[in-house]
Coordinates of N, CA, C and O and ligand atoms in Angstrom, one line a residue:
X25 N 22.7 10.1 -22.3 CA 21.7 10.8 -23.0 C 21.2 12.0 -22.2 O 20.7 11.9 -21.1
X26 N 21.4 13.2 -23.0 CA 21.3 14.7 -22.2 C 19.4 14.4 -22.3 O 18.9 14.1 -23.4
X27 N 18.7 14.5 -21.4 CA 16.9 14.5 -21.7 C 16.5 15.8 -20.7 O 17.3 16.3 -19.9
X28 N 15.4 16.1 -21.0 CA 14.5 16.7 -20.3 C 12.7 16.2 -20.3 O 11.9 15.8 -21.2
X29 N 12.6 16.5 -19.2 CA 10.9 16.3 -19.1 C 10.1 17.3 -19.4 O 10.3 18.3 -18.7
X30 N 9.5 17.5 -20.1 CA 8.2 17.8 -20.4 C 6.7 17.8 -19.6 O 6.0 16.9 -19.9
X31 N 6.3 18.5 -18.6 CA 5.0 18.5 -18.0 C 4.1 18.7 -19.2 O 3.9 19.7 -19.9
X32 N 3.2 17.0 -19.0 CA 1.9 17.5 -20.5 C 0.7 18.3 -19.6 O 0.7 18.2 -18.4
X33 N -0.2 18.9 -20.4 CA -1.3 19.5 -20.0 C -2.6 18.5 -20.9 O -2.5 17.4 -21.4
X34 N -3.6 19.5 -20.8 CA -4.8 18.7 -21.0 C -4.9 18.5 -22.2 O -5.6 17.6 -22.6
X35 N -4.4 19.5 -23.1 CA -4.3 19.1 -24.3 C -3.6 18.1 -25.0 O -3.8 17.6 -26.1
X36 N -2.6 18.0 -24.2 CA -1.5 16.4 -24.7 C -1.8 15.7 -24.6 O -1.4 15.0 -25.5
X37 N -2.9 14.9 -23.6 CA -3.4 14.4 -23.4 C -4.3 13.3 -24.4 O -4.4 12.1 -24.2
X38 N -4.8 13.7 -25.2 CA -5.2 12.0 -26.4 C -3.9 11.3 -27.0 O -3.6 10.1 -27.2
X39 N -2.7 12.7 -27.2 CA -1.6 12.0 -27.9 C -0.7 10.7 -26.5 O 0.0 9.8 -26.9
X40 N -1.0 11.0 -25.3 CA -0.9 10.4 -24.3 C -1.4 8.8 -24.3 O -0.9 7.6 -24.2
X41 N -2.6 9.4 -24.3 CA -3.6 7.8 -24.5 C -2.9 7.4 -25.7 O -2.4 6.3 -25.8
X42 N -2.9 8.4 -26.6 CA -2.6 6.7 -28.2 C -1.3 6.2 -27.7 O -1.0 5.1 -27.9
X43 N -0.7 6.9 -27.2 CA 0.6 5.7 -27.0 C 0.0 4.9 -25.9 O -0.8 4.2 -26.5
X44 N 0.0 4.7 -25.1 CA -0.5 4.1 -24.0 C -1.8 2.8 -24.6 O -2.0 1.6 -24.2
X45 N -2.2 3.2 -25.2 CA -3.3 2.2 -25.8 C -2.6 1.4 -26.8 O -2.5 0.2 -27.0
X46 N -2.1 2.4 -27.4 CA -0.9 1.1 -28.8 C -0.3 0.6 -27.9 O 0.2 -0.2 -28.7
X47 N 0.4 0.1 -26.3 CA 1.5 -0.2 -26.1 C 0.5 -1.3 -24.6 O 1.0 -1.9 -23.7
X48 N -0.8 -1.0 -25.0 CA -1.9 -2.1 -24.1 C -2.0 -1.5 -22.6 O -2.4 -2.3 -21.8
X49 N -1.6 0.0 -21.8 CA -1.7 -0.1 -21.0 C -2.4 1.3 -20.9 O -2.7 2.2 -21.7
X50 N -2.9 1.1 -19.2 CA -4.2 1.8 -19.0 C -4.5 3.4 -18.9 O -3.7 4.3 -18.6
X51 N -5.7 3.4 -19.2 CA -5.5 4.9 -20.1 C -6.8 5.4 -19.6 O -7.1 6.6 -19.9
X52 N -7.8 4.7 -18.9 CA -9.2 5.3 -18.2 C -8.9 6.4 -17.4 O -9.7 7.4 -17.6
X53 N -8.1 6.5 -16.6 CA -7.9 7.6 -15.6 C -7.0 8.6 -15.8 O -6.5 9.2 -14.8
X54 N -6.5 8.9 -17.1 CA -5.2 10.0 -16.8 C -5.6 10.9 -16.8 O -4.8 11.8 -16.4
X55 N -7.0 11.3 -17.3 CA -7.5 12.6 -17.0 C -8.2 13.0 -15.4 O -9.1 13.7 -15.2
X56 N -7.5 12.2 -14.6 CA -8.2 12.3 -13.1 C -7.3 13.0 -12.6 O -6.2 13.1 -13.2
X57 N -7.4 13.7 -11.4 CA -6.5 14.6 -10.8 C -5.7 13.6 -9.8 O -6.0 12.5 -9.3
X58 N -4.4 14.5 -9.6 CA -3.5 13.6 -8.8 C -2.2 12.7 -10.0 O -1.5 11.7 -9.8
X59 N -2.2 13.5 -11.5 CA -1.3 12.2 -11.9 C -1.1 13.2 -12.6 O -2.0 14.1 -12.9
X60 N 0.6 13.1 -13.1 CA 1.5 14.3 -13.3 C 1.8 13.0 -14.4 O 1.8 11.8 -14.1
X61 N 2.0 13.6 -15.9 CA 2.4 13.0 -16.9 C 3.4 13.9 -17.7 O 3.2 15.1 -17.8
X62 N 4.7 13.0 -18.4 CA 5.9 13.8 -18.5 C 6.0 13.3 -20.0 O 5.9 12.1 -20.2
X63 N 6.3 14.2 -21.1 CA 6.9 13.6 -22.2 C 8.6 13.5 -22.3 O 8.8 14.6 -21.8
X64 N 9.8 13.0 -22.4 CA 10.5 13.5 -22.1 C 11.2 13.5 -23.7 O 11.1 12.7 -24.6
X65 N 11.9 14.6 -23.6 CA 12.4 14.9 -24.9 C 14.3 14.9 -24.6 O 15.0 15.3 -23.7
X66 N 14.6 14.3 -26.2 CA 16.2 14.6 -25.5 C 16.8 15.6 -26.3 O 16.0 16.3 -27.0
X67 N 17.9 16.0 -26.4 CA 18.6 16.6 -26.8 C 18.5 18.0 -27.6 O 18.8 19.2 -27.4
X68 N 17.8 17.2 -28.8 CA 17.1 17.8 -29.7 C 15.6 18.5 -29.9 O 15.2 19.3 -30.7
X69 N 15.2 17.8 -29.0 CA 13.7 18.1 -28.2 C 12.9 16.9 -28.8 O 11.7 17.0 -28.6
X70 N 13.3 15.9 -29.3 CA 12.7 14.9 -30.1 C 11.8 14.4 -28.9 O 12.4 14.5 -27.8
X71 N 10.2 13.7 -28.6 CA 9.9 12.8 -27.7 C 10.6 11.8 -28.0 O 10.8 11.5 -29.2
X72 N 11.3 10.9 -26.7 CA 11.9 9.5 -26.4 C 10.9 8.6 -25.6 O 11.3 7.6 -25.1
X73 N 9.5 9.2 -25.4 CA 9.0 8.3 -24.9 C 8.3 9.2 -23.5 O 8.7 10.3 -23.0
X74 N 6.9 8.2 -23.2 CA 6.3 9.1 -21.7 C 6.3 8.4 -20.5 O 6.8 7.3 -20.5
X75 N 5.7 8.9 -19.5 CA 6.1 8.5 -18.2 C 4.9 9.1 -17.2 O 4.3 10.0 -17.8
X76 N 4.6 9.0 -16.2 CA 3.9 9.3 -15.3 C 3.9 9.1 -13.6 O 4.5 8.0 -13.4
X77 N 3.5 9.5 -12.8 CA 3.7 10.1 -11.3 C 2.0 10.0 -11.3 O 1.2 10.6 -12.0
X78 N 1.7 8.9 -10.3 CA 0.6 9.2 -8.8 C 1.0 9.8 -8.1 O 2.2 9.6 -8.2
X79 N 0.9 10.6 -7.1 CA 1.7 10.7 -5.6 C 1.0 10.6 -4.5 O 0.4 11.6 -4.1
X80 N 1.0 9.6 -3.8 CA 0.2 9.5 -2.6 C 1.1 9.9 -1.3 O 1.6 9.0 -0.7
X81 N 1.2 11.3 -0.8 CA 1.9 11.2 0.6 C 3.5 11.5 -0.2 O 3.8 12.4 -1.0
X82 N 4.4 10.3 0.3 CA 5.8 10.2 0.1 C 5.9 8.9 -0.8 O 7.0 8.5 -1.0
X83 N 5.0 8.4 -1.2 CA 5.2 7.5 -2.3 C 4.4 8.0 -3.3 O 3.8 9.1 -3.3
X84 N 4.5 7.1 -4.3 CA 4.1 7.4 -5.4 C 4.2 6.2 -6.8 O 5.2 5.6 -7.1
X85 N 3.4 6.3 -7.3 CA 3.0 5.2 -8.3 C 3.7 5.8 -9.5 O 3.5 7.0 -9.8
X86 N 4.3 5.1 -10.2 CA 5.3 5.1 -11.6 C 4.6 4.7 -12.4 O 4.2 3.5 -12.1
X87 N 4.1 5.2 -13.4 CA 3.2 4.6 -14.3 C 3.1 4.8 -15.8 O 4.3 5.1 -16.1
X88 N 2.5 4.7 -16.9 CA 2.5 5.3 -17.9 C 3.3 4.6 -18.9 O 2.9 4.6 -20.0
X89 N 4.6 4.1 -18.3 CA 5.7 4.4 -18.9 C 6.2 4.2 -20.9 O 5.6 3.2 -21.3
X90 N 6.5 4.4 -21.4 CA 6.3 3.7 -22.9 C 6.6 4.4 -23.8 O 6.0 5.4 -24.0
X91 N 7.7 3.8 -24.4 CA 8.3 3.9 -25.8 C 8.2 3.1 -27.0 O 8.2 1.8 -27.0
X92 N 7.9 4.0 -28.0 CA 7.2 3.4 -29.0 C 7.9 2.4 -29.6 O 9.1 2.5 -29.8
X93 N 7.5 1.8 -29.8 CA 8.1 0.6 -30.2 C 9.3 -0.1 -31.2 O 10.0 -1.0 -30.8
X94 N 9.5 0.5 -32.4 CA 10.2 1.1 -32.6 C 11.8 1.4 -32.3 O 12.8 1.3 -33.0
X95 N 11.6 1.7 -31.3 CA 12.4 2.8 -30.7 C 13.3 2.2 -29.6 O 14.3 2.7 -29.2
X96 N 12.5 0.7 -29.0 CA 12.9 0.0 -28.0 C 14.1 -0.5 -27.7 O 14.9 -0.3 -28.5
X97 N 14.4 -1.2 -26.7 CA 16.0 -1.4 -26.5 C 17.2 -0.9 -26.4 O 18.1 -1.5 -25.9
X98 N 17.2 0.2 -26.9 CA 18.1 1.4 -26.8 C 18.3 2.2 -25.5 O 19.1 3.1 -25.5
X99 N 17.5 2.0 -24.2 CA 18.0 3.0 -23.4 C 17.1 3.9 -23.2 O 17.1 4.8 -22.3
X100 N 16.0 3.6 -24.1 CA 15.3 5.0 -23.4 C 14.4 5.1 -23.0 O 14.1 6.2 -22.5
X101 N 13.4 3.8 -22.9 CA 12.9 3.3 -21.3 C 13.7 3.3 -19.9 O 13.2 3.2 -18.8
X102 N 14.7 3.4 -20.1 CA 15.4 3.2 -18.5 C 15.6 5.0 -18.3 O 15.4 5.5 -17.2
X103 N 16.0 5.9 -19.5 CA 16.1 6.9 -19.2 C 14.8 7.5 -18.5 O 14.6 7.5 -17.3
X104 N 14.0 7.8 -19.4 CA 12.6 8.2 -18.9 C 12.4 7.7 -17.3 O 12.0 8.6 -16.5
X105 N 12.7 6.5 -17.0 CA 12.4 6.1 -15.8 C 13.5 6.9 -14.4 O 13.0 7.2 -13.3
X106 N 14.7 7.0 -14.9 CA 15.6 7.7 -14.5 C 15.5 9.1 -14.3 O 15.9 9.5 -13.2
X107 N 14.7 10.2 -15.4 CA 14.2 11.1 -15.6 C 13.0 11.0 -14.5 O 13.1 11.9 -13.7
X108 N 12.0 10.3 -14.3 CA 10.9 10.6 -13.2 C 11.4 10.4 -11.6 O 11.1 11.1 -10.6
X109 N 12.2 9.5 -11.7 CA 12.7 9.1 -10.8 C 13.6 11.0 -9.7 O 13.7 11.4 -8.5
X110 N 14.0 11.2 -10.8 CA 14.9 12.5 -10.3 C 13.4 13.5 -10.4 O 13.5 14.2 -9.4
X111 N 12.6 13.7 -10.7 CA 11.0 14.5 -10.5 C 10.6 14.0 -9.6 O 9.8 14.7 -8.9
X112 N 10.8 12.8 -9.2 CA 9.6 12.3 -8.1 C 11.1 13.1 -7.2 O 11.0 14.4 -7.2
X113 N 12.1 12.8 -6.6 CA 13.1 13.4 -5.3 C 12.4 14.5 -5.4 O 11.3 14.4 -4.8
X114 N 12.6 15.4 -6.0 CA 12.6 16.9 -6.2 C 11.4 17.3 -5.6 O 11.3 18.5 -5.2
X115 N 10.4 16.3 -5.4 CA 9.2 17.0 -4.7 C 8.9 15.5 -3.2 O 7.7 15.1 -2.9
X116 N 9.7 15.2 -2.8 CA 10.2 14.9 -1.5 C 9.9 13.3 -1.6 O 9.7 12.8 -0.5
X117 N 9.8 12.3 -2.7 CA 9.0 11.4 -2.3 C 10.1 10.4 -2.3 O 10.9 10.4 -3.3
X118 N 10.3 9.5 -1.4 CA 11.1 8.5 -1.4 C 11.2 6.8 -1.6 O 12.1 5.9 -1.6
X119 N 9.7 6.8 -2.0 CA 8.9 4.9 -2.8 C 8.5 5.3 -4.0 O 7.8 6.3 -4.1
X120 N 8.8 4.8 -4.8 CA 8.4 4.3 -6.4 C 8.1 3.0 -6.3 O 8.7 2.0 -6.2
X121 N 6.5 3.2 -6.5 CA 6.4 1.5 -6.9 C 5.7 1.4 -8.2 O 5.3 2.5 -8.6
X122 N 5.4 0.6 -8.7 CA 4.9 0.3 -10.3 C 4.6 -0.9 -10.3 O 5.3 -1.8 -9.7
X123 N 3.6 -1.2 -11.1 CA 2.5 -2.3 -11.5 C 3.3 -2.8 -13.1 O 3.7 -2.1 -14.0
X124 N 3.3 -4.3 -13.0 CA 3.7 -4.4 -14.5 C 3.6 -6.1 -14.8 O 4.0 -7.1 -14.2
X125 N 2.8 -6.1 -16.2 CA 2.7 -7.6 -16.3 C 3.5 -8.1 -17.0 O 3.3 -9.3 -17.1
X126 N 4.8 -7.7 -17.8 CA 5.0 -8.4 -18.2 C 7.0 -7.6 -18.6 O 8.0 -8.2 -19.1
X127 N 6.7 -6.4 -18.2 CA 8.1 -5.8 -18.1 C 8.9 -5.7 -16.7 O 9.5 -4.7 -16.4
X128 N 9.0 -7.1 -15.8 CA 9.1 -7.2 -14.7 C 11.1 -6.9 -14.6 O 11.8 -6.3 -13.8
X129 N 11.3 -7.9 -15.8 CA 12.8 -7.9 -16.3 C 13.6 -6.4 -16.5 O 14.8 -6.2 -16.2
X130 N 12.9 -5.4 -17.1 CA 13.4 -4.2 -17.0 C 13.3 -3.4 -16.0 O 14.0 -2.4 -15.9
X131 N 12.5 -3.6 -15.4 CA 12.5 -2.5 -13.9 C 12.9 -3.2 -12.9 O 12.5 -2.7 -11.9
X132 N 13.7 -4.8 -12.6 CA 14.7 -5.4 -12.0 C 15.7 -4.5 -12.4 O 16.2 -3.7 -11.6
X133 N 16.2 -4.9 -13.7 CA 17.7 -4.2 -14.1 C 18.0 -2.5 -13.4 O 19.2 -2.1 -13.2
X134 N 16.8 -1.9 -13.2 CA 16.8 -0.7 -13.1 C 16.9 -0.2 -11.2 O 17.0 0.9 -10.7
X135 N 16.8 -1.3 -10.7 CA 16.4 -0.8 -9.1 C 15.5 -1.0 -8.8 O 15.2 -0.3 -7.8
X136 N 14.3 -1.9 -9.1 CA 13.1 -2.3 -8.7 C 13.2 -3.8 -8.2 O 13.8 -4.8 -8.8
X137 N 12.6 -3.8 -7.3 CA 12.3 -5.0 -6.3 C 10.9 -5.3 -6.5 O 9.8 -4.7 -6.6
X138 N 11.2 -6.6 -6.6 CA 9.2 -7.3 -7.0 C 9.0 -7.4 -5.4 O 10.0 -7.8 -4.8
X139 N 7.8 -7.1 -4.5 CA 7.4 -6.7 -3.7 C 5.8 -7.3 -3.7 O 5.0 -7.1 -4.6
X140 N 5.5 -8.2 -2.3 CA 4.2 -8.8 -2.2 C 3.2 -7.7 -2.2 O 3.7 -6.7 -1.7
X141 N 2.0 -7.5 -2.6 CA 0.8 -7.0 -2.7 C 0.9 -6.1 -1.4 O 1.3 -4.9 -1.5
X142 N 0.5 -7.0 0.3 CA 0.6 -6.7 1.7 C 1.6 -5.5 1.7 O 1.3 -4.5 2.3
X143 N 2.6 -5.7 1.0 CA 3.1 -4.5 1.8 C 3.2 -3.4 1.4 O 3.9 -2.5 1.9
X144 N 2.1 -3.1 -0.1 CA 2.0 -1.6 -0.4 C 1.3 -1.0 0.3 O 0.3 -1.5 0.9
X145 N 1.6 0.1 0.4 CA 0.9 0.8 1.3 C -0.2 1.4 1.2 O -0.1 2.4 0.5
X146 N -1.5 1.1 1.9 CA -2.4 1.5 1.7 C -3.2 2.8 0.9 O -4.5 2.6 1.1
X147 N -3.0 3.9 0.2 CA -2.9 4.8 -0.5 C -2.8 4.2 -2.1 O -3.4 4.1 -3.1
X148 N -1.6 3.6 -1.5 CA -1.0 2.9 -3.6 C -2.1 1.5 -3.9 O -2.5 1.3 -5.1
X149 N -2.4 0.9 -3.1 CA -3.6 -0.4 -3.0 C -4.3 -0.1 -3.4 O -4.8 -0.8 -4.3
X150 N -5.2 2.0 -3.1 CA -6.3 1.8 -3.3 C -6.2 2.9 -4.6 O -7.0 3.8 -4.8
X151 N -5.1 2.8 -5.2 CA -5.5 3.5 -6.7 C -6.0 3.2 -8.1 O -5.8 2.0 -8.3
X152 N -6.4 3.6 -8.7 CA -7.4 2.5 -9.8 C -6.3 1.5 -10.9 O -6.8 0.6 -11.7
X153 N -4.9 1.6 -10.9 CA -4.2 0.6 -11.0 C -4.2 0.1 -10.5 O -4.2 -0.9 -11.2
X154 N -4.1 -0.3 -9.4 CA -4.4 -1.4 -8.4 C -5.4 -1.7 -8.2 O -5.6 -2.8 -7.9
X155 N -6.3 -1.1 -8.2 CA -7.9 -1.9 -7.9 C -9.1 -2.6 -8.9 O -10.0 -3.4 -8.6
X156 N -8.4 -1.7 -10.6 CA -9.1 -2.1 -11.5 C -8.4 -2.1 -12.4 O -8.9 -2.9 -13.2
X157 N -7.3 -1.5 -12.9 CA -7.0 -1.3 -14.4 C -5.9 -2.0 -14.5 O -5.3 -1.3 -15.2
X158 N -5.3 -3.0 -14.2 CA -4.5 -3.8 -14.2 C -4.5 -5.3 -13.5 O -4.7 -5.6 -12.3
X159 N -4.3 -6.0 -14.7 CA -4.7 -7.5 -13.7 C -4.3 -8.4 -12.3 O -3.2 -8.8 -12.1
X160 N -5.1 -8.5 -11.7 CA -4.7 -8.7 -10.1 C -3.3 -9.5 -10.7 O -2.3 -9.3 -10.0
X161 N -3.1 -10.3 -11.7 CA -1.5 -11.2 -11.8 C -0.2 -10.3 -12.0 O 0.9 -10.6 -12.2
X162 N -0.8 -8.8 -12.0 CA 0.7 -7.9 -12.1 C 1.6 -8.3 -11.2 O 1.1 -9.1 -10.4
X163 N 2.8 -8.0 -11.2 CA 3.8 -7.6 -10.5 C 4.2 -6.2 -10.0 O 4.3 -5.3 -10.8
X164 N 4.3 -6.0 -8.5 CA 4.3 -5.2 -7.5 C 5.6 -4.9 -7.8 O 6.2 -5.9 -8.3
X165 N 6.4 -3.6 -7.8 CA 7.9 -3.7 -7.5 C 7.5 -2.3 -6.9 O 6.5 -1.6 -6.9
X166 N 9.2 -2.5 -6.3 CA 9.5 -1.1 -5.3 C 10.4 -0.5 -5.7 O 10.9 -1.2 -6.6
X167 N 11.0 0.7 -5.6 CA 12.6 1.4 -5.5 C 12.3 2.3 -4.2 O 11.2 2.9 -3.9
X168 N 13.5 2.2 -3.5 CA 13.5 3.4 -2.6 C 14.3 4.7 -3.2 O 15.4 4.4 -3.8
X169 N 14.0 6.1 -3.1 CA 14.9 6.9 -4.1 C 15.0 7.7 -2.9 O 14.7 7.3 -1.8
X170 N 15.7 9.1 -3.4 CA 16.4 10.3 -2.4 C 17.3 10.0 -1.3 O 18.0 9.0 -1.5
X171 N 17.4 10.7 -0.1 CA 18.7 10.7 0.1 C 18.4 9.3 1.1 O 19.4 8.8 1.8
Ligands
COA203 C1 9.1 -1.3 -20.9 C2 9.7 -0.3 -21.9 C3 9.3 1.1 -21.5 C4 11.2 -0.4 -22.0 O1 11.7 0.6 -22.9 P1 13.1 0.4 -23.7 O2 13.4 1.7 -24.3 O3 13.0 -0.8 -24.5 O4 14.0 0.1 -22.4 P2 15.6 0.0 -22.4 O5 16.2 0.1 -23.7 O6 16.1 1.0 -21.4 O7 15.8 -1.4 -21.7 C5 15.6 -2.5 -22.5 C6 15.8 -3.7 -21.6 O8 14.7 -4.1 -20.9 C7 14.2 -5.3 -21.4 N1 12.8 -5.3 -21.5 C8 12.0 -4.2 -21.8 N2 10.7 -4.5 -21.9 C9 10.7 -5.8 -21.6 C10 9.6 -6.8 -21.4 N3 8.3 -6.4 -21.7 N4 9.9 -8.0 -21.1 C11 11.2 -8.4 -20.9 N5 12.3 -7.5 -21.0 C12 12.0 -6.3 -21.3 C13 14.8 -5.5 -22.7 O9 14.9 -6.9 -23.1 C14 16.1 -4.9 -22.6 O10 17.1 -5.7 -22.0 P3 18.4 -6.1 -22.9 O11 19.1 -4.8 -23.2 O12 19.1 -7.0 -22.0 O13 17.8 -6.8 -24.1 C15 9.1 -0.6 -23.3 O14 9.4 -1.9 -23.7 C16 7.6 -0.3 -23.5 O15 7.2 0.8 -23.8 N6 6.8 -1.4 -23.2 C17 5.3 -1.3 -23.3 C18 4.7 -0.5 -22.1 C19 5.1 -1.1 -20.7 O16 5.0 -2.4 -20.5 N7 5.5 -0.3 -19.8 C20 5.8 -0.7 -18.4 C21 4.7 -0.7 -17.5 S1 4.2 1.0 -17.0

């Protein structure tokens, strides 16, 4: 699937939340600075779904992620993720980790490693997915990306 990312601005932004809210996940902070949110469109320019970037340092929090429902099982959750994944290299960062209760099985398949709490790194601990907006029972995972 040919895609491209989309950098949203502040005005994309409620259409951001409604998906994120229809799909149960957290939506208090996307208007905080520090979080790069991507619509990614394919071919045709159609959205396939959004995605988002924390960046703390050389890591960075994967977040957002969600396709409408709909639309699921096809591929284009893994794209999108695939798609940030080549956004996050491009601006030097080499840890992807992501918070997730209950899509643990799909970001296994994808290169993600479930990872104890301890060994995130202090920066990603103390972001408000991790401190509040997600249930302490998530699952931690990792990917290491770039060269
Ligand atoms: C997670 C999500 C983005 C996956 O999108 P998608 O387009 O369905 O993903 P893909 O088609 O690339 O991959 C689908 C595979 O992942 C699995 N999968 C996806 N979500 C899953 C879940 N919640 N639990 C178990 N497996 C899941 C599917 O079973 C499927 O595997 P299969 O082909 O063996 O059946 C989508 O389900 C979604 O928007 N979920 C709600 C938001 C969310 O939980 N986001 C992740 C945390 S940020």
């Amino acid at each position: 699937m040919r895609v491209q990312a989309r950098a949203l601005d502040e005005e994309d932004l409620p259409m951001l939340r409604a998906a994120l809210a229809a799909a149960g996940l957290p939506t208090d902070d996307i208007d905080q600075p520090g979080r790069e949110f991507y619509a990614v469109l394919d071919h045709r320019g159609r959205t396939i779904g959004y995605g988002g970037l924390e960046r703390h340092g050389a890591a960075a929090l994967l977040r957002s992620i969600v396709v409408p429902p709909r639309e699921r099982g096809r591929g284009q959750g893994s794209v999108i993720v695939e798609t940030l994944e080549g956004e996050a290299a491009k601006r030097g960062i080499t840890a992807l980790y992501v918070l997730t209760t209950d899509a643990t099985p799909f970001f296994a398949r994808i290169g993600y490693a479930s990872i104890d709490r301890a060994s995130v790194p202090a920066a990603i601990a103390a972001t408000s997915q991790f401190t509040t907006l997600c249930p302490a029972t998530a699952t931690v995972m990792r990917k290491r990306i770039g060269p």
